[in-house]
PDB file of C-alpha atoms in Angstrom:
ATOM      1  CA  MET G   1      -0.280   0.529  23.985  1.00  0.00           C
ATOM      2  CA  THR G   2      -3.752  -0.444  22.735  1.00  0.00           C
ATOM      3  CA  ALA G   3      -3.110   1.415  19.415  1.00  0.00           C
ATOM      4  CA  TRP G   4       0.266  -0.298  19.073  1.00  0.00           C
ATOM      5  CA  ILE G   5      -1.402  -3.781  19.625  1.00  0.00           C
ATOM      6  CA  THR G   6      -4.096  -2.891  17.156  1.00  0.00           C
ATOM      7  CA  SER G   7      -1.514  -1.934  14.582  1.00  0.00           C
ATOM      8  CA  ALA G   8       0.513  -4.959  15.143  1.00  0.00           C
ATOM      9  CA  THR G   9      -2.417  -7.221  14.809  1.00  0.00           C
ATOM     10  CA  HIS G  10      -3.439  -5.539  11.492  1.00  0.00           C
ATOM     11  CA  VAL G  11       0.184  -6.041  10.117  1.00  0.00           C
ATOM     12  CA  LEU G  12       0.199  -9.626  11.128  1.00  0.00           C
ATOM     13  CA  SER G  13      -3.233 -10.339   9.665  1.00  0.00           C
ATOM     14  CA  GLU G  14      -2.165  -8.706   6.386  1.00  0.00           C
ATOM     15  CA  SER G  15       1.059 -10.676   6.329  1.00  0.00           C
ATOM     16  CA  MET G  16      -0.904 -13.900   6.769  1.00  0.00           C
ATOM     17  CA  ASP G  17      -3.306 -13.023   3.981  1.00  0.00           C
ATOM     18  CA  GLN G  18      -0.374 -12.181   1.650  1.00  0.00           C
ATOM     19  CA  ALA G  19       1.190 -15.608   2.511  1.00  0.00           C
ATOM     20  CA  ALA G  20      -2.158 -17.402   2.016  1.00  0.00           C
ATOM     21  CA  ILE G  21      -2.802 -15.927  -1.340  1.00  0.00           C
ATOM     22  CA  LYS G  22       0.777 -16.512  -2.452  1.00  0.00           C
ATOM     23  CA  ASN G  23       0.297 -20.194  -1.520  1.00  0.00           C
ATOM     24  CA  ILE G  24      -2.799 -20.352  -3.741  1.00  0.00           C
ATOM     25  CA  VAL G  25      -1.041 -18.803  -6.727  1.00  0.00           C
ATOM     26  CA  GLU G  26       1.746 -21.307  -6.408  1.00  0.00           C
ATOM     27  CA  ALA G  27      -0.491 -24.148  -5.771  1.00  0.00           C
ATOM     28  CA  VAL G  28      -2.740 -23.821  -8.839  1.00  0.00           C
ATOM     29  CA  GLY G  29       0.194 -24.842 -11.185  1.00  0.00           C
ATOM     30  CA  THR G  30       1.677 -27.331  -8.753  1.00  0.00           C
ATOM     31  CA  LEU G  31      -1.696 -29.196  -8.189  1.00  0.00           C
ATOM     32  CA  ALA G  32      -2.398 -29.231 -11.874  1.00  0.00           C
ATOM     33  CA  ASP G  33       0.939 -30.729 -12.698  1.00  0.00           C
ATOM     34  CA  GLN G  34       0.330 -33.495 -10.011  1.00  0.00           C
ATOM     35  CA  GLY G  35      -3.131 -34.182 -11.182  1.00  0.00           C
ATOM     36  CA  GLN G  36      -4.607 -33.261  -7.850  1.00  0.00           C
ATOM     37  CA  PHE G  37      -7.825 -31.885  -9.195  1.00  0.00           C
ATOM     38  CA  ASP G  38      -9.939 -32.531  -6.005  1.00  0.00           C
ATOM     39  CA  ALA G  39      -7.641 -30.315  -4.040  1.00  0.00           C
ATOM     40  CA  LEU G  40      -7.299 -27.768  -6.837  1.00  0.00           C
ATOM     41  CA  GLU G  41     -11.135 -27.402  -7.035  1.00  0.00           C
ATOM     42  CA  GLN G  42     -11.244 -26.210  -3.437  1.00  0.00           C
ATOM     43  CA  LEU G  43      -9.191 -23.085  -4.305  1.00  0.00           C
ATOM     44  CA  TYR G  44     -11.990 -21.563  -6.399  1.00  0.00           C
ATOM     45  CA  ALA G  45     -15.256 -19.922  -5.578  1.00  0.00           C
ATOM     46  CA  PRO G  46     -18.525 -21.247  -6.780  1.00  0.00           C
ATOM     47  CA  GLU G  47     -18.434 -19.136  -9.829  1.00  0.00           C
ATOM     48  CA  VAL G  48     -15.201 -18.134 -11.610  1.00  0.00           C
ATOM     49  CA  ARG G  49     -14.542 -15.763 -14.444  1.00  0.00           C
ATOM     50  CA  MET G  50     -12.179 -17.727 -16.656  1.00  0.00           C
ATOM     51  CA  ASP G  51     -10.303 -15.723 -19.382  1.00  0.00           C
ATOM     52  CA  TYR G  52      -7.924 -17.731 -21.679  1.00  0.00           C
ATOM     53  CA  THR G  53      -8.931 -15.774 -24.753  1.00  0.00           C
ATOM     54  CA  SER G  54      -5.392 -14.586 -25.419  1.00  0.00           C
ATOM     55  CA  LEU G  55      -4.375 -18.132 -25.820  1.00  0.00           C
ATOM     56  CA  THR G  56      -7.435 -19.927 -27.263  1.00  0.00           C
ATOM     57  CA  GLY G  57      -9.700 -17.137 -28.634  1.00  0.00           C
ATOM     58  CA  GLY G  58     -13.378 -17.493 -27.926  1.00  0.00           C
ATOM     59  CA  GLU G  59     -14.929 -15.578 -25.075  1.00  0.00           C
ATOM     60  CA  VAL G  60     -14.605 -15.060 -21.382  1.00  0.00           C
ATOM     61  CA  GLU G  61     -16.598 -17.552 -19.457  1.00  0.00           C
ATOM     62  CA  LEU G  62     -18.301 -17.986 -16.062  1.00  0.00           C
ATOM     63  CA  LYS G  63     -17.739 -21.480 -14.921  1.00  0.00           C
ATOM     64  CA  SER G  64     -18.032 -23.585 -11.774  1.00  0.00           C
ATOM     65  CA  PRO G  65     -15.004 -25.185 -10.210  1.00  0.00           C
ATOM     66  CA  LYS G  66     -16.238 -28.629 -11.323  1.00  0.00           C
ATOM     67  CA  ALA G  67     -16.490 -27.466 -14.867  1.00  0.00           C
ATOM     68  CA  ILE G  68     -12.962 -26.185 -14.781  1.00  0.00           C
ATOM     69  CA  MET G  69     -11.565 -29.263 -13.220  1.00  0.00           C
ATOM     70  CA  THR G  70     -13.491 -31.521 -15.690  1.00  0.00           C
ATOM     71  CA  GLN G  71     -11.864 -29.649 -18.518  1.00  0.00           C
ATOM     72  CA  TRP G  72      -8.359 -29.767 -17.156  1.00  0.00           C
ATOM     73  CA  ALA G  73      -8.646 -33.326 -16.040  1.00  0.00           C
ATOM     74  CA  GLY G  74      -9.699 -34.341 -19.483  1.00  0.00           C
ATOM     75  CA  MET G  75      -6.502 -32.983 -20.870  1.00  0.00           C
ATOM     76  CA  LEU G  76      -3.437 -32.487 -18.384  1.00  0.00           C
ATOM     77  CA  PRO G  77      -3.131 -36.209 -17.202  1.00  0.00           C
ATOM     78  CA  GLY G  78      -2.555 -37.095 -20.911  1.00  0.00           C
ATOM     79  CA  PHE G  79       0.835 -35.459 -20.993  1.00  0.00           C
ATOM     80  CA  ASP G  80       3.948 -37.311 -20.074  1.00  0.00           C
ATOM     81  CA  LEU G  81       4.988 -34.436 -17.959  1.00  0.00           C
ATOM     82  CA  THR G  82       3.864 -30.733 -17.466  1.00  0.00           C
ATOM     83  CA  ARG G  83       5.500 -28.033 -15.257  1.00  0.00           C
ATOM     84  CA  HIS G  84       4.204 -24.593 -14.430  1.00  0.00           C
ATOM     85  CA  GLU G  85       6.935 -22.411 -13.190  1.00  0.00           C
ATOM     86  CA  VAL G  86       5.479 -19.290 -11.390  1.00  0.00           C
ATOM     87  CA  LYS G  87       7.494 -16.322 -10.380  1.00  0.00           C
ATOM     88  CA  ASN G  88       7.274 -12.566  -9.498  1.00  0.00           C
ATOM     89  CA  ILE G  89       3.959 -12.788  -7.508  1.00  0.00           C
ATOM     90  CA  ASN G  90       2.447  -9.444  -6.670  1.00  0.00           C
ATOM     91  CA  ILE G  91      -0.600  -9.117  -4.420  1.00  0.00           C
ATOM     92  CA  GLN G  92      -2.933  -6.231  -3.466  1.00  0.00           C
ATOM     93  CA  ILE G  93      -5.433  -6.632  -0.715  1.00  0.00           C
ATOM     94  CA  GLU G  94      -8.425  -4.339   0.096  1.00  0.00           C
ATOM     95  CA  GLY G  95     -10.580  -5.683   2.873  1.00  0.00           C
ATOM     96  CA  ASN G  96     -12.156  -9.091   1.816  1.00  0.00           C
ATOM     97  CA  HIS G  97     -10.981  -8.615  -1.846  1.00  0.00           C
ATOM     98  CA  ALA G  98      -7.568  -9.169  -3.341  1.00  0.00           C
ATOM     99  CA  SER G  99      -5.860  -9.278  -6.711  1.00  0.00           C
ATOM    100  CA  ALA G 100      -2.652 -11.055  -7.695  1.00  0.00           C
ATOM    101  CA  SER G 101      -0.427 -11.271 -10.782  1.00  0.00           C
ATOM    102  CA  ALA G 102       2.419 -13.624 -11.541  1.00  0.00           C
ATOM    103  CA  ASP G 103       4.744 -14.584 -14.437  1.00  0.00           C
ATOM    104  CA  VAL G 104       4.464 -18.107 -15.547  1.00  0.00           C
ATOM    105  CA  VAL G 105       6.262 -20.409 -17.969  1.00  0.00           C
ATOM    106  CA  ALA G 106       4.466 -23.753 -18.614  1.00  0.00           C
ATOM    107  CA  TYR G 107       6.166 -26.749 -20.134  1.00  0.00           C
ATOM    108  CA  HIS G 108       4.399 -29.652 -21.793  1.00  0.00           C
ATOM    109  CA  TYR G 109       5.841 -32.985 -22.984  1.00  0.00           C
ATOM    110  CA  VAL G 110       4.038 -35.824 -24.713  1.00  0.00           C
ATOM    111  CA  SER G 111       5.147 -38.649 -27.111  1.00  0.00           C
ATOM    112  CA  GLY G 112       8.259 -36.732 -28.277  1.00  0.00           C
ATOM    113  CA  LEU G 113       6.360 -33.484 -28.746  1.00  0.00           C
ATOM    114  CA  TYR G 114       6.998 -30.273 -26.775  1.00  0.00           C
ATOM    115  CA  TRP G 115       5.152 -27.040 -26.214  1.00  0.00           C
ATOM    116  CA  GLU G 116       6.295 -24.178 -24.072  1.00  0.00           C
ATOM    117  CA  VAL G 117       4.170 -21.167 -23.267  1.00  0.00           C
ATOM    118  CA  SER G 118       4.994 -17.996 -21.202  1.00  0.00           C
ATOM    119  CA  GLY G 119       2.645 -15.283 -19.915  1.00  0.00           C
ATOM    120  CA  ASN G 120       1.064 -13.702 -17.021  1.00  0.00           C
ATOM    121  CA  TYR G 121      -1.553 -14.918 -14.547  1.00  0.00           C
ATOM    122  CA  ARG G 122      -4.067 -12.370 -13.118  1.00  0.00           C
ATOM    123  CA  TYR G 123      -6.326 -13.490 -10.221  1.00  0.00           C
ATOM    124  CA  ALA G 124      -9.105 -11.930  -8.271  1.00  0.00           C
ATOM    125  CA  PHE G 125      -9.951 -13.228  -4.736  1.00  0.00           C
ATOM    126  CA  GLU G 126     -12.697 -13.019  -2.209  1.00  0.00           C
ATOM    127  CA  LYS G 127     -12.194 -13.993   1.447  1.00  0.00           C
ATOM    128  CA  GLU G 128     -15.015 -16.253   2.802  1.00  0.00           C
ATOM    129  CA  ALA G 129     -14.757 -16.964   6.499  1.00  0.00           C
ATOM    130  CA  SER G 130     -11.016 -17.417   6.919  1.00  0.00           C
ATOM    131  CA  SER G 131     -10.319 -18.709   3.414  1.00  0.00           C
ATOM    132  CA  TRP G 132      -9.338 -16.861   0.170  1.00  0.00           C
ATOM    133  CA  LEU G 133     -11.023 -18.199  -2.955  1.00  0.00           C
ATOM    134  CA  ILE G 134     -10.291 -17.436  -6.583  1.00  0.00           C
ATOM    135  CA  THR G 135     -13.092 -15.604  -8.297  1.00  0.00           C
ATOM    136  CA  ALA G 136     -11.392 -14.661 -11.567  1.00  0.00           C
ATOM    137  CA  HIS G 137      -8.566 -16.480 -13.411  1.00  0.00           C
ATOM    138  CA  THR G 138      -6.925 -14.765 -16.494  1.00  0.00           C
ATOM    139  CA  PHE G 139      -3.954 -15.861 -18.600  1.00  0.00           C
ATOM    140  CA  LEU G 140      -2.162 -13.269 -20.846  1.00  0.00           C
ATOM    141  CA  LEU G 141      -0.052 -14.818 -23.478  1.00  0.00           C
ATOM    142  CA  LYS G 142       3.474 -13.526 -24.168  1.00  0.00           C
ATOM    143  CA  THR G 143       5.394 -16.147 -26.165  1.00  0.00           C
ATOM    144  CA  GLU G 144       5.213 -19.843 -27.161  1.00  0.00           C
ATOM    145  CA  LYS G 145       7.580 -22.407 -28.568  1.00  0.00           C
ATOM    146  CA  GLY G 146       7.136 -25.918 -29.902  1.00  0.00           C
ATOM    147  CA  THR G 147       3.865 -27.166 -31.279  1.00  0.00           C
ATOM    148  CA  ARG G 148       0.307 -27.123 -30.237  1.00  0.00           C
ATOM    149  CA  GLU G 149      -0.140 -30.645 -31.654  1.00  0.00           C
ATOM    150  CA  VAL G 150       0.601 -31.650 -28.001  1.00  0.00           C
ATOM    151  CA  PHE G 151      -3.099 -31.114 -27.288  1.00  0.00           C
ATOM    152  CA  ALA G 152      -4.469 -33.665 -29.634  1.00  0.00           C
ATOM    153  CA  GLU G 153      -1.905 -36.298 -28.366  1.00  0.00           C
ATOM    154  CA  ALA G 154      -2.656 -35.582 -24.629  1.00  0.00           C
ATOM    155  CA  SER G 155      -6.390 -35.572 -25.267  1.00  0.00           C
ATOM    156  CA  LYS G 156      -6.132 -39.001 -26.801  1.00  0.00           C
ATOM    157  CA  ASN G 157      -4.096 -40.359 -23.901  1.00  0.00           C
ATOM    158  CA  ALA G 158      -6.385 -38.830 -21.378  1.00  0.00           C
ATOM    159  CA  SER G 159      -9.409 -40.327 -23.024  1.00  0.00           C
ATOM    160  CA  ALA G 160      -7.943 -43.832 -23.055  1.00  0.00           C
ATOM    161  CA  LYS G 161      -7.054 -43.737 -19.370  1.00  0.00           C
ATOM    162  CA  PRO G 162      -9.419 -41.152 -17.598  1.00  0.00           C
ATOM    163  CA  ALA G 163      -8.108 -39.261 -14.511  1.00  0.00           C
ATOM    164  CA  ALA G 164      -9.291 -40.360 -11.182  1.00  0.00           C
ATOM    165  CA  TYR G 165     -11.139 -37.019 -10.802  1.00  0.00           C
ATOM    166  CA  LEU G 166     -13.287 -37.839 -13.813  1.00  0.00           C
ATOM    167  CA  VAL G 167     -13.984 -41.421 -12.827  1.00  0.00           C
ATOM    168  CA  ARG G 168     -15.027 -40.200  -9.303  1.00  0.00           C
ATOM    169  CA  GLN G 169     -17.437 -37.704 -10.792  1.00  0.00           C
ATOM    170  CA  GLN G 170     -18.877 -40.273 -13.189  1.00  0.00           C
ATOM    171  CA  ASN G 171     -19.333 -42.884 -10.313  1.00  0.00           C
ATOM    172  CA  ARG G 172     -20.943 -40.262  -8.154  1.00  0.00           C
ATOM    173  CA  LYS G 173     -23.495 -39.659 -10.898  1.00  0.00           C
ATOM    174  CA  ILE G 174     -24.141 -43.389 -11.145  1.00  0.00           C
ATOM    175  CA  VAL G 175     -24.913 -43.354  -7.394  1.00  0.00           C
ATOM    176  CA  LYS G 176     -27.269 -40.442  -7.914  1.00  0.00           C
ATOM    177  CA  ASP G 177     -28.872 -42.118 -10.918  1.00  0.00           C
ATOM    178  CA  TYR G 178     -29.389 -45.287  -8.844  1.00  0.00           C
ATOM    179  CA  LEU G 179     -31.282 -43.233  -6.105  1.00  0.00           C
ATOM    180  CA  THR G 180     -33.181 -41.324  -8.738  1.00  0.00           C
ATOM    181  CA  ALA G 181     -34.313 -44.404 -10.470  1.00  0.00           C
ATOM    182  CA  LEU G 182     -35.937 -45.551  -7.203  1.00  0.00           C
ATOM    183  CA  GLU G 183     -37.481 -42.171  -6.717  1.00  0.00           C
ATOM    184  CA  THR G 184     -39.007 -42.091 -10.167  1.00  0.00           C
ATOM    185  CA  LYS G 185     -39.852 -45.784 -10.346  1.00  0.00           C
ATOM    186  CA  ASN G 186     -37.662 -46.113 -13.390  1.00  0.00           C
ATOM    187  CA  MET G 187     -36.888 -49.796 -12.934  1.00  0.00           C
ATOM    188  CA  ASP G 188     -35.286 -50.063 -16.411  1.00  0.00           C
ATOM    189  CA  LEU G 189     -32.637 -47.548 -15.411  1.00  0.00           C
ATOM    190  CA  PHE G 190     -32.261 -49.233 -12.007  1.00  0.00           C
ATOM    191  CA  ALA G 191     -31.553 -52.658 -13.647  1.00  0.00           C
ATOM    192  CA  ASP G 192     -29.120 -51.042 -16.206  1.00  0.00           C
ATOM    193  CA  LEU G 193     -26.933 -49.677 -13.385  1.00  0.00           C
ATOM    194  CA  LEU G 194     -26.336 -53.166 -11.693  1.00  0.00           C
ATOM    195  CA  ALA G 195     -23.468 -55.411 -12.618  1.00  0.00           C
ATOM    196  CA  ASP G 196     -24.563 -59.108 -13.313  1.00  0.00           C
ATOM    197  CA  ASP G 197     -22.535 -60.135 -10.270  1.00  0.00           C
ATOM    198  CA  MET G 198     -23.569 -57.321  -7.958  1.00  0.00           C
ATOM    199  CA  VAL G 199     -23.887 -57.912  -4.244  1.00  0.00           C
ATOM    200  CA  LEU G 200     -26.308 -56.026  -2.065  1.00  0.00           C
ATOM    201  CA  GLU G 201     -25.524 -56.100   1.634  1.00  0.00           C
ATOM    202  CA  MET G 202     -27.835 -54.745   4.315  1.00  0.00           C
ATOM    203  CA  PRO G 203     -26.314 -55.775   7.654  1.00  0.00           C
ATOM    204  CA  TYR G 204     -29.073 -54.017   9.771  1.00  0.00           C
ATOM    205  CA  SER G 205     -32.050 -55.438   7.935  1.00  0.00           C
ATOM    206  CA  PRO G 206     -34.989 -56.145  10.315  1.00  0.00           C
ATOM    207  CA  LYS G 207     -35.920 -59.768  11.065  1.00  0.00           C
ATOM    208  CA  GLY G 208     -37.497 -61.561   8.123  1.00  0.00           C
ATOM    209  CA  TYR G 209     -35.525 -59.488   5.504  1.00  0.00           C
ATOM    210  CA  PRO G 210     -32.257 -60.565   3.876  1.00  0.00           C
ATOM    211  CA  GLU G 211     -29.030 -59.163   4.830  1.00  0.00           C
ATOM    212  CA  ARG G 212     -27.402 -60.136   1.547  1.00  0.00           C
ATOM    213  CA  VAL G 213     -28.639 -60.553  -1.929  1.00  0.00           C
ATOM    214  CA  ALA G 214     -26.259 -61.655  -4.701  1.00  0.00           C
ATOM    215  CA  GLY G 215     -26.578 -61.428  -8.475  1.00  0.00           C
ATOM    216  CA  LYS G 216     -28.418 -58.879 -10.583  1.00  0.00           C
ATOM    217  CA  ARG G 217     -31.377 -61.126 -11.181  1.00  0.00           C
ATOM    218  CA  ASP G 218     -32.087 -61.729  -7.427  1.00  0.00           C
ATOM    219  CA  ILE G 219     -31.604 -58.043  -6.622  1.00  0.00           C
ATOM    220  CA  ILE G 220     -34.163 -56.975  -9.186  1.00  0.00           C
ATOM    221  CA  LYS G 221     -36.454 -59.640  -7.733  1.00  0.00           C
ATOM    222  CA  HIS G 222     -35.773 -58.193  -4.261  1.00  0.00           C
ATOM    223  CA  PHE G 223     -37.133 -54.798  -5.482  1.00  0.00           C
ATOM    224  CA  SER G 224     -40.010 -56.355  -7.430  1.00  0.00           C
ATOM    225  CA  ASN G 225     -42.814 -54.916  -5.157  1.00  0.00           C
ATOM    226  CA  TRP G 226     -41.318 -51.414  -5.088  1.00  0.00           C
ATOM    227  CA  LEU G 227     -43.797 -49.979  -7.567  1.00  0.00           C
ATOM    228  CA  GLU G 228     -46.771 -51.295  -5.644  1.00  0.00           C
ATOM    229  CA  MET G 229     -45.729 -50.442  -2.200  1.00  0.00           C
ATOM    230  CA  SER G 230     -44.170 -46.939  -2.725  1.00  0.00           C
ATOM    231  CA  GLY G 231     -45.728 -43.523  -3.499  1.00  0.00           C
ATOM    232  CA  ALA G 232     -43.810 -40.281  -3.591  1.00  0.00           C
ATOM    233  CA  ALA G 233     -40.180 -40.857  -2.728  1.00  0.00           C
ATOM    234  CA  ASP G 234     -37.173 -38.682  -2.101  1.00  0.00           C
ATOM    235  CA  PHE G 235     -33.635 -39.980  -1.760  1.00  0.00           C
ATOM    236  CA  THR G 236     -31.556 -37.266  -3.427  1.00  0.00           C
ATOM    237  CA  SER G 237     -32.455 -33.919  -1.987  1.00  0.00           C
ATOM    238  CA  GLU G 238     -29.915 -34.442   0.848  1.00  0.00           C
ATOM    239  CA  LEU G 239     -27.267 -36.556  -0.806  1.00  0.00           C
ATOM    240  CA  THR G 240     -23.725 -36.068   0.373  1.00  0.00           C
ATOM    241  CA  PHE G 241     -20.542 -37.615  -0.918  1.00  0.00           C
ATOM    242  CA  TYR G 242     -17.334 -38.358   0.970  1.00  0.00           C
ATOM    243  CA  ARG G 243     -14.099 -38.639  -0.915  1.00  0.00           C
ATOM    244  CA  MET G 244     -12.250 -41.920  -0.794  1.00  0.00           C
ATOM    245  CA  THR G 245      -8.766 -42.809  -2.118  1.00  0.00           C
ATOM    246  CA  SER G 246     -10.044 -45.069  -4.952  1.00  0.00           C
ATOM    247  CA  PRO G 247     -12.410 -43.461  -7.431  1.00  0.00           C
ATOM    248  CA  GLU G 248     -14.134 -46.822  -7.751  1.00  0.00           C
ATOM    249  CA  MET G 249     -15.216 -46.608  -4.173  1.00  0.00           C
ATOM    250  CA  ILE G 250     -17.936 -44.044  -3.394  1.00  0.00           C
ATOM    251  CA  PHE G 251     -19.284 -43.446   0.143  1.00  0.00           C
ATOM    252  CA  ALA G 252     -22.457 -41.472   0.539  1.00  0.00           C
ATOM    253  CA  GLU G 253     -25.023 -40.385   3.025  1.00  0.00           C
ATOM    254  CA  TRP G 254     -28.572 -39.554   2.148  1.00  0.00           C
ATOM    255  CA  LYS G 255     -32.024 -39.218   3.628  1.00  0.00           C
ATOM    256  CA  GLY G 256     -35.078 -41.223   2.481  1.00  0.00           C
ATOM    257  CA  GLU G 257     -38.627 -40.121   2.621  1.00  0.00           C
ATOM    258  CA  VAL G 258     -41.328 -42.504   1.046  1.00  0.00           C
ATOM    259  CA  ASP G 259     -45.018 -42.708   1.258  1.00  0.00           C
ATOM    260  CA  ILE G 260     -45.768 -46.401   1.849  1.00  0.00           C
ATOM    261  CA  ILE G 261     -49.066 -47.175   0.070  1.00  0.00           C
ATOM    262  CA  THR G 262     -49.671 -50.500   1.748  1.00  0.00           C
ATOM    263  CA  THR G 263     -49.685 -49.091   5.169  1.00  0.00           C
ATOM    264  CA  GLY G 264     -50.394 -45.403   4.620  1.00  0.00           C
ATOM    265  CA  ARG G 265     -47.391 -44.453   6.631  1.00  0.00           C
ATOM    266  CA  LYS G 266     -44.335 -42.213   5.933  1.00  0.00           C
ATOM    267  CA  TYR G 267     -41.029 -43.872   5.825  1.00  0.00           C
ATOM    268  CA  GLN G 268     -38.244 -41.556   7.105  1.00  0.00           C
ATOM    269  CA  GLN G 269     -34.597 -42.899   7.110  1.00  0.00           C
ATOM    270  CA  GLN G 270     -31.002 -41.884   7.270  1.00  0.00           C
ATOM    271  CA  TYR G 271     -28.797 -43.998   5.029  1.00  0.00           C
ATOM    272  CA  ALA G 272     -25.136 -44.495   4.578  1.00  0.00           C
ATOM    273  CA  GLY G 273     -23.836 -46.586   1.631  1.00  0.00           C
ATOM    274  CA  LEU G 274     -20.490 -47.793   0.387  1.00  0.00           C
ATOM    275  CA  PHE G 275     -20.755 -48.349  -3.428  1.00  0.00           C
ATOM    276  CA  HIS G 276     -17.999 -50.178  -5.528  1.00  0.00           C
ATOM    277  CA  ILE G 277     -18.491 -49.221  -9.171  1.00  0.00           C
ATOM    278  CA  VAL G 278     -16.452 -50.757 -12.025  1.00  0.00           C
ATOM    279  CA  ALA G 279     -16.849 -49.762 -15.749  1.00  0.00           C
ATOM    280  CA  GLY G 280     -20.090 -47.960 -15.073  1.00  0.00           C
ATOM    281  CA  LYS G 281     -21.824 -50.755 -13.118  1.00  0.00           C
ATOM    282  CA  ILE G 282     -22.424 -51.189  -9.388  1.00  0.00           C
ATOM    283  CA  LYS G 283     -20.763 -54.324  -8.196  1.00  0.00           C
ATOM    284  CA  LEU G 284     -21.355 -53.780  -4.401  1.00  0.00           C
ATOM    285  CA  LEU G 285     -23.664 -51.763  -2.338  1.00  0.00           C
ATOM    286  CA  ARG G 286     -23.226 -52.046   1.339  1.00  0.00           C
ATOM    287  CA  GLU G 287     -26.187 -50.103   2.779  1.00  0.00           C
ATOM    288  CA  TYR G 288     -26.559 -49.174   6.355  1.00  0.00           C
ATOM    289  CA  TYR G 289     -29.890 -47.958   7.910  1.00  0.00           C
ATOM    290  CA  ASP G 290     -31.912 -48.024  11.069  1.00  0.00           C
ATOM    291  CA  PRO G 291     -34.309 -51.157  10.992  1.00  0.00           C
ATOM    292  CA  ALA G 292     -36.835 -49.580  13.489  1.00  0.00           C
ATOM    293  CA  PRO G 293     -38.334 -46.822  11.145  1.00  0.00           C
ATOM    294  CA  PHE G 294     -38.247 -49.346   8.265  1.00  0.00           C
ATOM    295  CA  ALA G 295     -40.274 -51.994  10.271  1.00  0.00           C
ATOM    296  CA  TYR G 296     -42.645 -49.382  11.523  1.00  0.00           C
ATOM    297  CA  ALA G 297     -43.369 -47.851   7.948  1.00  0.00           C
ATOM    298  CA  LEU G 298     -43.987 -51.269   6.527  1.00  0.00           C
ATOM    299  CA  GLY G 299     -45.923 -52.548   9.532  1.00  0.00           C
ATOM    300  CA  LEU G 300     -43.660 -55.578  10.030  1.00  0.00           C
ATOM    301  CA  ASN G 301     -44.100 -57.973  13.002  1.00  0.00           C
ATOM    302  CA  GLU G 302     -47.196 -56.168  14.250  1.00  0.00           C
ATOM    303  CA  SER G 303     -49.837 -58.151  16.049  1.00  0.00           C
ATOM    304  CA  GLU G 304     -53.245 -58.332  14.594  1.00  0.00           C
TER     305      GLU G 304
END
C-alpha cells in the first residue's frame, strides 16, 4: 500500500509539473500580446540565455528578465495587434530541471503592414521552491511572410507612447535618484527631480515641523540645512517597490540611516512613501515615518 501511495504521489506531482510548464509556455506569447510585461517578467529566472540568432543574427545573450521585458516593451505595444499561436508543446522533466519545445506562428499588424513568422520555441526550466522558471529561451526560424518593415513602424509608435512597464521602470528610477541625491548631498539633482508645483506631505511630522510643504522653491528651502546637519546617509540599500495600477504612482518602502552632525546621534528610520510622478518630475510625495526616532536624533523638544 505504501509503495502504491508513493507511486501515485509521484505521478500526480509529475502531472502537475507538466501542467505548470505548459501554462508557462502558453503564457509567454499571451502575456506578450496583451502587454502584461510585469506578469511576464515573473516567468523568468534571474539570468536567461536568450537565443534569437536564427531570426536576427548576432550572438546568444545572457540577459536579466528586466532587460528582456524592457526590449519587448519598447517594441510590441507599438503594433496594432500581435498574436502568438502556440501548438504541439512537448515537455521533458528530470528532477528540478525541464525542457520544452513548441511550434509557434506569430502574427504582427501595424499601419497596414503585416509580418508573419513561424518557428519553434525551445525552453529550459529550473524549479525554485514550487515554481518553474525559464532559464533559456530559443527561437528557431522556419518561415516568414510579409515585411520586416513592421518593426520600424512599431518602434516609432512605441516610442511616442511608452508602455506602462517602461514608464513604471523610469519612475522607480526617479524615486531611487531622489533618495540617492539626499545620500550623496547632490542638491542640484534633488532640485531637478521636483515639479514646480510639487507637494510634500508628512502627516506624522513631530511638533514644530510642517506636515505639508507646497511648491518646489519652498521644498528646497525645507531641505536647506540638510548639508550642514547630515553626515553619512543611506536611504537606498533596503529600497522596495510595490506595484500599483497606474505607472505614475509609485509606492516604496525604505530604511534610513543618517549620522546627525549637529547632535552626534544616529538617525534610524523606516519609511513608506507614495510618489506621483508625471513627465519625469515628482508632483507629490506623501511620506510616512515614525516621529519619535526623528525627534530623538535631532534633539527636538529636549529640556536644557
